[in-house]
mmCIF file of C-alpha atoms and ligand atoms in Angstrom:
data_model
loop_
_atom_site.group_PDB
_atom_site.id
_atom_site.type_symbol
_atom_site.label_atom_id
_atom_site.label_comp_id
_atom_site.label_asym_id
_atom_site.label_seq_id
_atom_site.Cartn_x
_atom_site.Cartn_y
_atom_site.Cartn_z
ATOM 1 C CA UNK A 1 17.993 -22.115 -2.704
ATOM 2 C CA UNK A 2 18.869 -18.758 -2.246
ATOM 3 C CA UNK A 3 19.772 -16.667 1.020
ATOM 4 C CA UNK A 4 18.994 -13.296 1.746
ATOM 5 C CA UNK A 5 21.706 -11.499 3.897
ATOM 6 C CA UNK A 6 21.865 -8.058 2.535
ATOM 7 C CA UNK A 7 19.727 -5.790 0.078
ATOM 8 C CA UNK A 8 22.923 -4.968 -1.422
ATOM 9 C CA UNK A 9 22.701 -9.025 -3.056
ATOM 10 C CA UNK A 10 19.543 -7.672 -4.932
ATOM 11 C CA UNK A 11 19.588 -5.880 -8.265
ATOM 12 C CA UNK A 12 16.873 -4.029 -9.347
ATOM 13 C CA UNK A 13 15.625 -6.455 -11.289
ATOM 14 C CA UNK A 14 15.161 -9.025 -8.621
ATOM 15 C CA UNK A 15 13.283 -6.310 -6.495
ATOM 16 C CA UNK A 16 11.030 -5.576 -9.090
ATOM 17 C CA UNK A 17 10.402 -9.347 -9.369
ATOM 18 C CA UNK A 18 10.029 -9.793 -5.538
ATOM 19 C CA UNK A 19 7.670 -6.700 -5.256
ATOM 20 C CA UNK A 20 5.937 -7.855 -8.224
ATOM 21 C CA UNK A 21 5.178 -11.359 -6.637
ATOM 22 C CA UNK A 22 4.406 -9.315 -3.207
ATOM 23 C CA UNK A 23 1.647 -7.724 -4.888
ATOM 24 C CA UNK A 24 0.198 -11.019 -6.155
ATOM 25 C CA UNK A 25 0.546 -12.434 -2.555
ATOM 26 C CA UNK A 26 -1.539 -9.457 -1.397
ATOM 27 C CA UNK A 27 -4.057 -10.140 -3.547
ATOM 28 C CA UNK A 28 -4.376 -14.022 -2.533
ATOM 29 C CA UNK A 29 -4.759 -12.495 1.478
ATOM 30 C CA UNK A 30 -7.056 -9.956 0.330
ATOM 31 C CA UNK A 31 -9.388 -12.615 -1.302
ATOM 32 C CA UNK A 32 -9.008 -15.453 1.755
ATOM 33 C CA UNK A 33 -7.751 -17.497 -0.462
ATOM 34 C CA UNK A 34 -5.831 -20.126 0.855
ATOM 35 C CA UNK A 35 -2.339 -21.427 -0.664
ATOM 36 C CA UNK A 36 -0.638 -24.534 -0.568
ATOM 37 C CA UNK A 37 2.854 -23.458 -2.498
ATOM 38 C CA UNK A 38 4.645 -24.781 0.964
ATOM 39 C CA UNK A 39 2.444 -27.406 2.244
ATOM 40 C CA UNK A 40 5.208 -29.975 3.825
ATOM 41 C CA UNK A 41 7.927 -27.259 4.376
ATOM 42 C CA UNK A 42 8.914 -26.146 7.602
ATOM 43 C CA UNK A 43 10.078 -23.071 8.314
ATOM 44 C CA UNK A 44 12.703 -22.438 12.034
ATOM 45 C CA UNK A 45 12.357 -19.046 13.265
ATOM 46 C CA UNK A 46 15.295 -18.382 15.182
ATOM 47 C CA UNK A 47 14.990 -15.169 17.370
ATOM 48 C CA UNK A 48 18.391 -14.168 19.430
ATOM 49 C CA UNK A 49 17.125 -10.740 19.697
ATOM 50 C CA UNK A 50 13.414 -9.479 20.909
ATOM 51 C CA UNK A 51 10.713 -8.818 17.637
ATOM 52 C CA UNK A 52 7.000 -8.589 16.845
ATOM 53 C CA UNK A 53 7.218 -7.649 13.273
ATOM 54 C CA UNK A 54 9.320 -9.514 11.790
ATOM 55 C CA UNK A 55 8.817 -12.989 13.427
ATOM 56 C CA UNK A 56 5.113 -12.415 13.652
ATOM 57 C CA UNK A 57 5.014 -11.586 10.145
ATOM 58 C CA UNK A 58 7.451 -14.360 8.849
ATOM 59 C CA UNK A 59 5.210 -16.798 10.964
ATOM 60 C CA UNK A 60 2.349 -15.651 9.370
ATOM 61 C CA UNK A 61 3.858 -15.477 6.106
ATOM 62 C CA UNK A 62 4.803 -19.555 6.243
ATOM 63 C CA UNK A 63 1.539 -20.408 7.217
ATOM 64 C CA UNK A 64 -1.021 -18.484 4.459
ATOM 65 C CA UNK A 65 1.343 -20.269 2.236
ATOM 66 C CA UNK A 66 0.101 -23.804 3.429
ATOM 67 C CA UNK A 67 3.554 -24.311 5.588
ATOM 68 C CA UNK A 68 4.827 -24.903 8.996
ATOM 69 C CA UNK A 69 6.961 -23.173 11.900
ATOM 70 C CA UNK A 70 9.218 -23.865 14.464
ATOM 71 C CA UNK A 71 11.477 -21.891 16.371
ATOM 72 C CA UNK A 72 11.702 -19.701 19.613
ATOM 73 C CA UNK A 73 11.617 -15.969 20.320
ATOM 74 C CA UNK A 74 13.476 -16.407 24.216
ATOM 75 C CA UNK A 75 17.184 -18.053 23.426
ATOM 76 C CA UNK A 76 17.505 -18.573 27.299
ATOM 77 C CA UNK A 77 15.420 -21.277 27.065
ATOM 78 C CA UNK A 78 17.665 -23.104 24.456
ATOM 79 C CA UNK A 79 20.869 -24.438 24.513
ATOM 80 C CA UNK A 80 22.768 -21.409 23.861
ATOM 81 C CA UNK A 81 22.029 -21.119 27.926
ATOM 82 C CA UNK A 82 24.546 -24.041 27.935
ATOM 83 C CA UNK A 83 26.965 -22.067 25.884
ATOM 84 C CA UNK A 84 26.086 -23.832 22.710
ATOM 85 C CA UNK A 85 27.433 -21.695 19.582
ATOM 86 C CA UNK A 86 25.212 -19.798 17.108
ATOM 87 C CA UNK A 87 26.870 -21.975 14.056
ATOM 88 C CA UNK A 88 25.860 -25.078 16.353
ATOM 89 C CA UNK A 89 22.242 -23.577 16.981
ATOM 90 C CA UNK A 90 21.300 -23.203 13.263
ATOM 91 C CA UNK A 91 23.259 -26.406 12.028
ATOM 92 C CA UNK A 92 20.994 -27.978 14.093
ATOM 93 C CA UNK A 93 18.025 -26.784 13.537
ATOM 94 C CA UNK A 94 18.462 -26.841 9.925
ATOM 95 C CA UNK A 95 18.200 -30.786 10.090
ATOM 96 C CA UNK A 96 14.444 -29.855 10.987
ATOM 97 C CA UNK A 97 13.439 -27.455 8.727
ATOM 98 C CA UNK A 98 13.369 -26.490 5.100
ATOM 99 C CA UNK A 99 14.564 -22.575 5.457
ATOM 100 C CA UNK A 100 15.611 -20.228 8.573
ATOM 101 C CA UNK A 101 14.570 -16.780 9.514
ATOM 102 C CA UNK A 102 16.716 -15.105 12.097
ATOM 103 C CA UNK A 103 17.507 -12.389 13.927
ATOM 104 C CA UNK A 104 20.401 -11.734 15.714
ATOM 105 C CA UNK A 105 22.404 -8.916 17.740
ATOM 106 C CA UNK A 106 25.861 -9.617 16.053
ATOM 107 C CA UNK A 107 26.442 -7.536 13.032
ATOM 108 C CA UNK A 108 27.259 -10.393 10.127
ATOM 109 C CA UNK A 109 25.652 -13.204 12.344
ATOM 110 C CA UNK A 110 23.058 -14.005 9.436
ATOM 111 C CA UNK A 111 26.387 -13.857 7.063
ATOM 112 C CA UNK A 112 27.529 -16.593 9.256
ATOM 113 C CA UNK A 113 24.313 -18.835 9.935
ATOM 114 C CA UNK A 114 24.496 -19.077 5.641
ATOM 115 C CA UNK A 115 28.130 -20.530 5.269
ATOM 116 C CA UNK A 116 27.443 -23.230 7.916
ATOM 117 C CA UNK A 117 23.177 -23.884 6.938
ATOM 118 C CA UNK A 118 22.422 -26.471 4.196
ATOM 119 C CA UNK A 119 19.409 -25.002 3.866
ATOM 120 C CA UNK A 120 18.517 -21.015 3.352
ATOM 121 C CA UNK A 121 19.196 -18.131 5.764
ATOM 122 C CA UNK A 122 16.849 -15.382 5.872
ATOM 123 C CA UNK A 123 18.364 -12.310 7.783
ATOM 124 C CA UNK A 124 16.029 -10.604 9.992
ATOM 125 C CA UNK A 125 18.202 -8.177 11.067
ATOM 126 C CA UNK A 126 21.732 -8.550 12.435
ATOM 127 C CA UNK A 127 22.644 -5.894 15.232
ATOM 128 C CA UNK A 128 23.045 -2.576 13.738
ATOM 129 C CA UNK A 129 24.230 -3.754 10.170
ATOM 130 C CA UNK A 130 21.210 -4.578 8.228
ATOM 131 C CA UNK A 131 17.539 -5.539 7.918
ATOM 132 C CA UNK A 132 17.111 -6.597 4.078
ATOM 133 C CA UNK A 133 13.674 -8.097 4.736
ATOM 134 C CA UNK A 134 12.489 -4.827 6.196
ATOM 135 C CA UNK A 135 13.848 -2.577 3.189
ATOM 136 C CA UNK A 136 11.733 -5.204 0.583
ATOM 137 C CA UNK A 137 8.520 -4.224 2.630
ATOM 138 C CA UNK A 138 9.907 -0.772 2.649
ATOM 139 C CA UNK A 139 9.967 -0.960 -0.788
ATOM 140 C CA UNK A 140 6.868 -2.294 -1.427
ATOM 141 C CA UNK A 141 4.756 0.297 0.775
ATOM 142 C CA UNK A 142 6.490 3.142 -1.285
ATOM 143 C CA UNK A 143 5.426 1.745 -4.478
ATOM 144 C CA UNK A 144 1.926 0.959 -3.162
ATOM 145 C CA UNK A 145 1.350 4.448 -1.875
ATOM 146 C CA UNK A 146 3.215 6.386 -4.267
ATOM 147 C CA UNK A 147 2.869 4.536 -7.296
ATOM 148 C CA UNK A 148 7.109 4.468 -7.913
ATOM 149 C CA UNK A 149 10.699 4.574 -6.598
ATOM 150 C CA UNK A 150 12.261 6.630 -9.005
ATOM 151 C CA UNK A 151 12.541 10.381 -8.378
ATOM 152 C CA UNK A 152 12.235 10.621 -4.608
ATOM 153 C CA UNK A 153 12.978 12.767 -1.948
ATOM 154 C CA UNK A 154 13.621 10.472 0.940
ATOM 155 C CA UNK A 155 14.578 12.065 4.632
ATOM 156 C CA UNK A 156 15.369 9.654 7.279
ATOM 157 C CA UNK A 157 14.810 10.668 10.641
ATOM 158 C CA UNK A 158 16.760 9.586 14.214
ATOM 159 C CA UNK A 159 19.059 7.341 14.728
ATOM 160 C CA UNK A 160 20.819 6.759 11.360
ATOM 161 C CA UNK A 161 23.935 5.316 13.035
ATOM 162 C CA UNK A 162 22.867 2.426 14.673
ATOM 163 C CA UNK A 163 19.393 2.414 12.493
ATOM 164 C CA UNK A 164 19.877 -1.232 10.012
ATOM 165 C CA UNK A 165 16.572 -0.456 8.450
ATOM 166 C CA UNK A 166 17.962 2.683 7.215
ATOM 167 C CA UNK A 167 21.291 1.589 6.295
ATOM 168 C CA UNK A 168 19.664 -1.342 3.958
ATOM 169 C CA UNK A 169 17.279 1.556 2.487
ATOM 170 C CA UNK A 170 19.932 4.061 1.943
ATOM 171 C CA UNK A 171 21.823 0.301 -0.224
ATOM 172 C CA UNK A 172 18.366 0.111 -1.879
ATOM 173 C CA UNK A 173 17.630 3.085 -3.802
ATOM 174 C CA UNK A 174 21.043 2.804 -5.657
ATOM 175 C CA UNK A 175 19.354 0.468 -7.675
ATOM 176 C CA UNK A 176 16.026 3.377 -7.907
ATOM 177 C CA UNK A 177 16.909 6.805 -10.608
ATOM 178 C CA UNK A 178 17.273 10.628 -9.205
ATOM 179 C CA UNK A 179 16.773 9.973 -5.020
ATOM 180 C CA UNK A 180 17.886 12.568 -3.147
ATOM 181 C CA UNK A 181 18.144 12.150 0.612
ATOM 182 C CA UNK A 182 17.923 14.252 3.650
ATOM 183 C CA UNK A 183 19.527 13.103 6.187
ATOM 184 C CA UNK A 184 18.114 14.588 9.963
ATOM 185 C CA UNK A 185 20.091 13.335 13.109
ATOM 186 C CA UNK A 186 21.557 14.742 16.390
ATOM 187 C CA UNK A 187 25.849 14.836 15.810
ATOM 188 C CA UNK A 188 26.141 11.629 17.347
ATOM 189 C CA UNK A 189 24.012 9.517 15.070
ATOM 190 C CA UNK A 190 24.955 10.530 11.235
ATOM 191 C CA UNK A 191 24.577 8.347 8.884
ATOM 192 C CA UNK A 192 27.862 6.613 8.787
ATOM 193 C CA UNK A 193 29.542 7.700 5.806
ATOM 194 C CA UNK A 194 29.765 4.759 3.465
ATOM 195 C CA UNK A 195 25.514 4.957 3.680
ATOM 196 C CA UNK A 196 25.632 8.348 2.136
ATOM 197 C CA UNK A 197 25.334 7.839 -1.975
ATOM 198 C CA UNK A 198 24.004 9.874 -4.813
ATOM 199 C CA UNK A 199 22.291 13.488 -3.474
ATOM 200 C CA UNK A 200 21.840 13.936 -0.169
ATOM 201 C CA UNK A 201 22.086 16.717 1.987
ATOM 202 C CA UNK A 202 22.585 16.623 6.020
ATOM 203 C CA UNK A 203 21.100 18.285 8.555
ATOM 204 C CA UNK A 204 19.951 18.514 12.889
ATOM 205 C CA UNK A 205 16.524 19.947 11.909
ATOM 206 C CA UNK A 206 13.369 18.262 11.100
ATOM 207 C CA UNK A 207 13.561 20.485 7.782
ATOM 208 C CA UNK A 208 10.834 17.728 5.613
ATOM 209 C CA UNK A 209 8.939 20.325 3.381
ATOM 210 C CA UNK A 210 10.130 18.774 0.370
ATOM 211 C CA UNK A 211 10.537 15.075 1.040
ATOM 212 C CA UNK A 212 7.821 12.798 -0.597
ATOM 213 C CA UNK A 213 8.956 10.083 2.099
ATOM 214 C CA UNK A 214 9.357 10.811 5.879
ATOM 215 C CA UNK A 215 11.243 7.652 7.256
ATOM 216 C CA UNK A 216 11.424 7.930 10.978
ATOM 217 C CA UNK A 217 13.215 5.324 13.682
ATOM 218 C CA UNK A 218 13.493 4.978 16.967
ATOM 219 C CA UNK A 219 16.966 5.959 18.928
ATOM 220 C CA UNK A 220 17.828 2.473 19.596
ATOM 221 C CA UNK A 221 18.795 2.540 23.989
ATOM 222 C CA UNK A 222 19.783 -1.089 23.282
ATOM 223 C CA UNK A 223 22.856 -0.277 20.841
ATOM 224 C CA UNK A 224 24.270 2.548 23.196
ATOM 225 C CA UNK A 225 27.448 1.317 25.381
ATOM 226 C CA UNK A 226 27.023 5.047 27.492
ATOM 227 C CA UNK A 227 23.525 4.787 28.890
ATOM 228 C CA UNK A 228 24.228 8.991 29.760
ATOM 229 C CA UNK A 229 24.683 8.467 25.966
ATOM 230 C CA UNK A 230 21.134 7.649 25.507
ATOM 231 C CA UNK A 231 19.392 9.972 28.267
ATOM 232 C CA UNK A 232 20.836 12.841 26.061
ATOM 233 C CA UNK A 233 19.820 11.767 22.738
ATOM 234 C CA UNK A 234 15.853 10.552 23.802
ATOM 235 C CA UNK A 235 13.318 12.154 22.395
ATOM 236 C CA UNK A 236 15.538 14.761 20.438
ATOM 237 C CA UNK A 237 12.676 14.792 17.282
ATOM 238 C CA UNK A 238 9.081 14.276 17.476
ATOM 239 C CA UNK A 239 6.352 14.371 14.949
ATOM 240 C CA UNK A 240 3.538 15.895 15.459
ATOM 241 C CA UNK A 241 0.235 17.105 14.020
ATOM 242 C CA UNK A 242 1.554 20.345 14.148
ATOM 243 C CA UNK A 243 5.067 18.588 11.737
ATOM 244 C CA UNK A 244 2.322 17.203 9.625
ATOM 245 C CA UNK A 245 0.768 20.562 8.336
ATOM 246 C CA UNK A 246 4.522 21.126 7.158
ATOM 247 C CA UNK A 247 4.476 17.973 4.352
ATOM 248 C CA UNK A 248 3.407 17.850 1.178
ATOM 249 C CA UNK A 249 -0.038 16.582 0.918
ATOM 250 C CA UNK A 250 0.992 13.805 -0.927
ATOM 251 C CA UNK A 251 3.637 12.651 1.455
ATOM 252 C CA UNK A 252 4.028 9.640 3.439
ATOM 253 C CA UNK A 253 5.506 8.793 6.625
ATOM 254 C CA UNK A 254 6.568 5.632 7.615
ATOM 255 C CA UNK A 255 8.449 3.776 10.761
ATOM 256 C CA UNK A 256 9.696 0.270 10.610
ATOM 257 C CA UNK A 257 8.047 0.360 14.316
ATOM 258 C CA UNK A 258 7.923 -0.142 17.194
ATOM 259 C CA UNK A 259 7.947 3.290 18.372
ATOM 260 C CA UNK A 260 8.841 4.991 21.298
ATOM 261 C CA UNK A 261 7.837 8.634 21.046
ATOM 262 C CA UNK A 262 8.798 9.745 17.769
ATOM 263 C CA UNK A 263 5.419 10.256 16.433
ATOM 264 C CA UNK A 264 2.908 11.165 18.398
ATOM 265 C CA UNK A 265 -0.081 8.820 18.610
ATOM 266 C CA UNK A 266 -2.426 11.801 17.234
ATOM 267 C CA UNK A 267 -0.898 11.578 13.863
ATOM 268 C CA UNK A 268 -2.067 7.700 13.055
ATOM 269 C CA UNK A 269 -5.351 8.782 12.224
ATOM 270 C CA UNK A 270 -3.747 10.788 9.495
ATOM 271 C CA UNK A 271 -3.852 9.066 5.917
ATOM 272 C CA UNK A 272 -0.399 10.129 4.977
ATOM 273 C CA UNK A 273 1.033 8.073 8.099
ATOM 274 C CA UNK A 274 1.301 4.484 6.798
ATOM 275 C CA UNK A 275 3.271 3.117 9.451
ATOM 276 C CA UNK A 276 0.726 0.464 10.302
ATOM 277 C CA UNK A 277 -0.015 -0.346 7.314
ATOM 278 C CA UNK A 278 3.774 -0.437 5.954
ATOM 279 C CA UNK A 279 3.272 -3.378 9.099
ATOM 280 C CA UNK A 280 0.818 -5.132 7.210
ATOM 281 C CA UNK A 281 2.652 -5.276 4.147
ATOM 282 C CA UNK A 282 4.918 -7.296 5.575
ATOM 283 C CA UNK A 283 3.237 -10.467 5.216
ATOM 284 C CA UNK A 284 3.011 -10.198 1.461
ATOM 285 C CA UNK A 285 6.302 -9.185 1.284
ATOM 286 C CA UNK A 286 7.916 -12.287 3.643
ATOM 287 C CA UNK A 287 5.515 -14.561 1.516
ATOM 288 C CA UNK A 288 6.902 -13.046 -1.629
ATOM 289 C CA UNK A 289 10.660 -14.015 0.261
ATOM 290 C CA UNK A 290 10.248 -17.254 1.639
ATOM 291 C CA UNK A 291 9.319 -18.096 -2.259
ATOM 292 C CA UNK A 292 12.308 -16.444 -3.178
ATOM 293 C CA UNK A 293 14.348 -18.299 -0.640
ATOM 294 C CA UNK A 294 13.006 -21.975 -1.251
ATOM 295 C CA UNK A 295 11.226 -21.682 -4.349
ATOM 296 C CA UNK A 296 7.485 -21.947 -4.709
ATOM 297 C CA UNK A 297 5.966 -23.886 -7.356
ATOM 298 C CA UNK A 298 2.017 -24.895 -6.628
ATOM 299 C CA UNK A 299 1.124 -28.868 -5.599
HETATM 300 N N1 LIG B 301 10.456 -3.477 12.199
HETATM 301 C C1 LIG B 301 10.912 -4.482 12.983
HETATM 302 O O1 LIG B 301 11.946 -5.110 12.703
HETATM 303 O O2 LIG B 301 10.144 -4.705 14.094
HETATM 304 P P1 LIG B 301 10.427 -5.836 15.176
HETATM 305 O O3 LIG B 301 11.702 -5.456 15.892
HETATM 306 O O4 LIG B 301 9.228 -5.806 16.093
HETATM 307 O O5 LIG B 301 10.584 -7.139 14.452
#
């Protein structure tokens, strides 16, 4: 049994061997063909904060590999509406199920769920700390479209304060040779500093000419305590086709989605804009980690 809390638990080694087995679960989809490495397992899905992504994908995930789900995406309609505690909430619902992915709007929640869980915690994201699962599908869309993770100019783009999937990115490529990042945010969302490793270089401008990876997020209105806070910040950077005849051909731009209106929808049809499909690698991927979590050898 393993958990997966944060991307800074993986080496480098362990990625490669995760993205590795990605790639074979891609394969399997690709084909149809239809897997039975966790027929009898059940997997809870325990939502405390809205997705589509990552529950979706988890869901889907547990069943091409022959298993089951439970869970719920609307926590009102549990017993937390009776006060019941998180620790309570997954305690319990581990005596059901055979692993647990969750999300949750309390930074170190998932850290929590795994010291009380007899059986593995999968972190989909806990408030604005991190979103491991999310950087391993990050991962494996960079290698897929750019053939390595070495050597890369990464800029991130938006809301690098409160932005988890770019914290556990920035963790990630410590384990990946020669990345330098640009970092591109209004003042108020910088990357906070203890994010900021190797080469980097910080700026307000949408200055991408160079980068070989355009990673852009949303400016999150749910993390902002000043909602005058938000109205400010909105829609300070937005791609467009006219941004994309800046890039290097062989660039790509991604988004852990959803979107607001940080790219414009005229870009998608563009090839170097892999944001949906960066979506649909997520299923490999969270096939790839529920083996990780639980093991996975066939019946
Ligand atoms: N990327 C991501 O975490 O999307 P959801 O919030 O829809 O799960």
């Amino acid at each position: 049994m393993r958990h997966v809390i944060s991307i800074g638990d993986f080496s480098r080694k362990d990625l490669d061997a995760l993205l590795y087995d990605a790639d074979k679960m891609l394969s399997y989809i690709r084909k149809g063909k239809v897997l039975h490495l966790m027929e009898g397992k059940i997997m809870g899905a325990l939502f405390f904060e809205p997705s589509t992504r990552t529950r979706l994908s988890f869901e889907a995930a547990m069943h091409r590999l022959g298993g089951r789900v439970i869970g719920f995406a609307e926590p009102a309609a549990t017993s937390l509406a009776k006060a019941e505690t998180v620790a309570d909430t997954v305690k319990t619902v581990a005596q059901y199920c055979d692993v647990i992915a969750m999300r949750s709007p309390f930074p170190g929640a998932a850290k929590l769920a795994s010291e009380v869980s007899p059986v593995p915690i999968i972190n989909g994201g806990d408030g604005a700390r991190e979103h491991p699962t999310q950087t391993m599908l990050d991962l494996f869309t960079i290698k897929k479209e750019l053939g390595k993770l070495d050597g890369l100019k990464v800029a991130m783009v938006g809301d690098l304060k409160y932005g988890r999937t770019v914290h556990s990115l920035c963790k990630a490529f410590t384990n990946y040779k020669n990345t330098e990042f640009i970092f591109v945010s209004p003042p108020g969302l910088r990357i906070p500093s203890q994010y900021k490793r190797g080469e980097y270089r910080e700026t307000t401008k949408l200055e991408l000419e160079d980068a070989d990876v355009i990673y852009v997020t949303r400016i999150q209105k749910e993390r902002f305590t000043d909602p005058t806070e938000y109205e400010k910040l909105k829609g300070v950077y937005r791609i467009t086709p006219e941004t994309l005849e800046t890039l290097k051909k062989k660039a790509i731009v991604m988004h852990p989605l959803p979107r607001v209106d940080e790219i414009d929808w005229r870009c998608d049809s563009d090839p170097r804009c892999v944001y949906f499909k960066q979506a649909y690698y997520g299923v490999p991927t969270r096939m790839a980690i529920i083996r990780l979590a639980l093991g996975g050898e066939k019946k």
